[in-house]
Amino acid sequence: MEILGASLRICVDDLEAAIPFYERLSGGTALRFERGGVQVAAVGSFLLMSGPEAELEVLRRVTATIAVRDVDAAHRLLDGLGARILAGPVPTPAGRNLLAMHPDGSVFEYVDQQPS
């Protein structure tokens, strides 16, 4: 499995107010999408999320988002290392993802940009 990078997950009350700060901080432009009632803006290494508290409560349990070349390869390696796959792989607006709990209890999202 090749790790390409990681995104820091930040839950914000007002996505529109937060985006300009993170765009200037990172020098990038926000890529916006919605998933399960949560508004998301990917800005540089930051993944800003805003939405219903019940949804955000679940998202806060995920330590970070890890970009990989191939989610299927990540799935095989994680499974072989004793991680528990909580969800996925499933299609996303930008590719595919899965959620995995590492043996230490931390939860990570793994994403790729391959079509489903």
Short mmCIF file of C-alpha atoms in Angstrom, two decimals:
data_model
loop_
_atom_site.label_atom_id
_atom_site.label_comp_id
_atom_site.label_asym_id
_atom_site.label_seq_id
_atom_site.Cartn_x
_atom_site.Cartn_y
_atom_site.Cartn_z
CA MET A 1 0.00 0.00 0.00
CA GLU A 2 1.36 3.38 -0.95
CA ILE A 3 0.36 6.30 1.30
CA LEU A 4 0.16 9.51 -0.75
CA GLY A 5 -0.72 11.94 2.05
CA ALA A 6 -3.04 12.71 4.93
CA SER A 7 -5.79 15.24 5.63
CA LEU A 8 -6.60 16.74 9.00
CA ARG A 9 -10.31 16.49 9.78
CA ILE A 10 -11.85 19.60 11.33
CA CYS A 11 -15.51 19.98 12.32
CA VAL A 12 -16.67 23.60 12.10
CA ASP A 13 -19.92 25.34 12.98
CA ASP A 14 -19.92 27.62 9.92
CA LEU A 15 -18.28 26.16 6.83
CA GLU A 16 -18.65 29.36 4.78
CA ALA A 17 -16.89 31.38 7.46
CA ALA A 18 -14.09 28.82 7.87
CA ILE A 19 -13.24 28.29 4.19
CA PRO A 20 -11.55 31.68 3.47
CA PHE A 21 -9.17 31.23 6.42
CA TYR A 22 -8.07 27.77 5.31
CA GLU A 23 -7.82 28.80 1.65
CA ARG A 24 -5.44 31.63 2.59
CA LEU A 25 -3.57 29.45 5.06
CA SER A 26 -2.99 26.65 2.55
CA GLY A 27 -2.84 28.73 -0.63
CA GLY A 28 -5.47 26.48 -2.19
CA THR A 29 -9.09 26.58 -3.29
CA ALA A 30 -11.80 24.60 -1.53
CA LEU A 31 -13.26 21.57 -3.28
CA ARG A 32 -16.79 21.28 -1.91
CA PHE A 33 -19.12 18.31 -1.73
CA GLU A 34 -21.83 16.84 0.48
CA ARG A 35 -21.99 13.41 2.01
CA GLY A 36 -24.75 12.10 4.26
CA GLY A 37 -26.06 15.56 5.13
CA VAL A 38 -22.60 16.88 5.97
CA GLN A 39 -21.13 19.74 3.96
CA VAL A 40 -17.43 19.15 3.26
CA ALA A 41 -14.68 21.39 1.93
CA ALA A 42 -11.27 19.93 1.09
CA VAL A 43 -8.68 22.73 1.30
CA GLY A 44 -5.04 21.74 1.00
CA SER A 45 -4.37 19.26 3.80
CA PHE A 46 -7.54 20.22 5.67
CA LEU A 47 -10.93 18.51 5.44
CA LEU A 48 -13.53 20.89 6.87
CA MET A 49 -16.90 19.41 7.82
CA SER A 50 -20.14 20.99 8.97
CA GLY A 51 -23.57 19.52 9.51
CA PRO A 52 -25.95 17.88 11.97
CA GLU A 53 -24.33 17.15 15.33
CA ALA A 54 -25.32 13.46 15.18
CA GLU A 55 -23.35 13.07 11.93
CA LEU A 56 -20.38 15.10 13.17
CA GLU A 57 -20.19 13.00 16.34
CA VAL A 58 -19.46 9.96 14.18
CA LEU A 59 -16.95 11.86 12.01
CA ARG A 60 -15.02 13.09 15.06
CA ARG A 61 -14.10 9.48 15.87
CA VAL A 62 -11.97 9.28 12.72
CA THR A 63 -8.39 10.32 13.48
CA ALA A 64 -7.40 11.34 9.94
CA THR A 65 -8.02 10.70 6.27
CA ILE A 66 -5.19 8.84 4.53
CA ALA A 67 -4.85 9.11 0.74
CA VAL A 68 -3.66 5.88 -0.86
CA ARG A 69 -3.10 4.80 -4.43
CA ASP A 70 -5.54 1.88 -4.16
CA VAL A 71 -8.15 1.29 -1.45
CA ASP A 72 -8.34 -2.42 -2.35
CA ALA A 73 -4.61 -2.82 -1.64
CA ALA A 74 -5.06 -0.91 1.63
CA HIS A 75 -7.98 -3.20 2.53
CA ARG A 76 -5.87 -6.34 2.00
CA LEU A 77 -2.91 -5.00 3.98
CA LEU A 78 -5.02 -3.67 6.86
CA ASP A 79 -6.94 -6.93 7.08
CA GLY A 80 -3.67 -8.89 7.11
CA LEU A 81 -2.30 -6.68 9.89
CA GLY A 82 -5.30 -7.29 12.13
CA ALA A 83 -7.21 -4.04 11.54
CA ARG A 84 -11.00 -4.26 11.61
CA ILE A 85 -12.70 -2.89 8.49
CA LEU A 86 -15.69 -0.88 9.73
CA ALA A 87 -17.09 0.18 6.34
CA GLY A 88 -16.23 -0.04 2.67
CA PRO A 89 -14.74 0.12 0.28
CA VAL A 90 -17.56 2.32 -1.02
CA PRO A 91 -17.77 4.96 -3.76
CA THR A 92 -17.34 8.65 -2.81
CA PRO A 93 -17.64 11.82 -4.91
CA ALA A 94 -13.90 11.64 -5.60
CA GLY A 95 -13.17 7.89 -5.69
CA ARG A 96 -13.55 5.22 -3.01
CA ASN A 97 -13.01 4.97 0.73
CA LEU A 98 -13.01 2.61 3.66
CA LEU A 99 -12.97 3.04 7.41
CA ALA A 100 -10.64 0.87 9.45
CA MET A 101 -10.00 0.49 13.16
CA HIS A 102 -6.34 -0.22 13.86
CA PRO A 103 -5.47 -2.76 16.58
CA ASP A 104 -4.81 0.16 18.99
CA GLY A 105 -8.42 1.35 18.59
CA SER A 106 -7.74 4.40 16.42
CA VAL A 107 -10.01 4.82 13.39
CA PHE A 108 -8.77 6.05 10.00
CA GLU A 109 -10.44 6.72 6.68
CA TYR A 110 -8.49 5.49 3.64
CA VAL A 111 -9.35 7.09 0.28
CA ASP A 112 -8.29 6.73 -3.33
CA GLN A 113 -9.26 8.56 -6.49
CA GLN A 114 -10.09 5.51 -8.57
CA PRO A 115 -13.51 5.25 -10.15
CA SER A 116 -15.82 2.71 -8.57
#
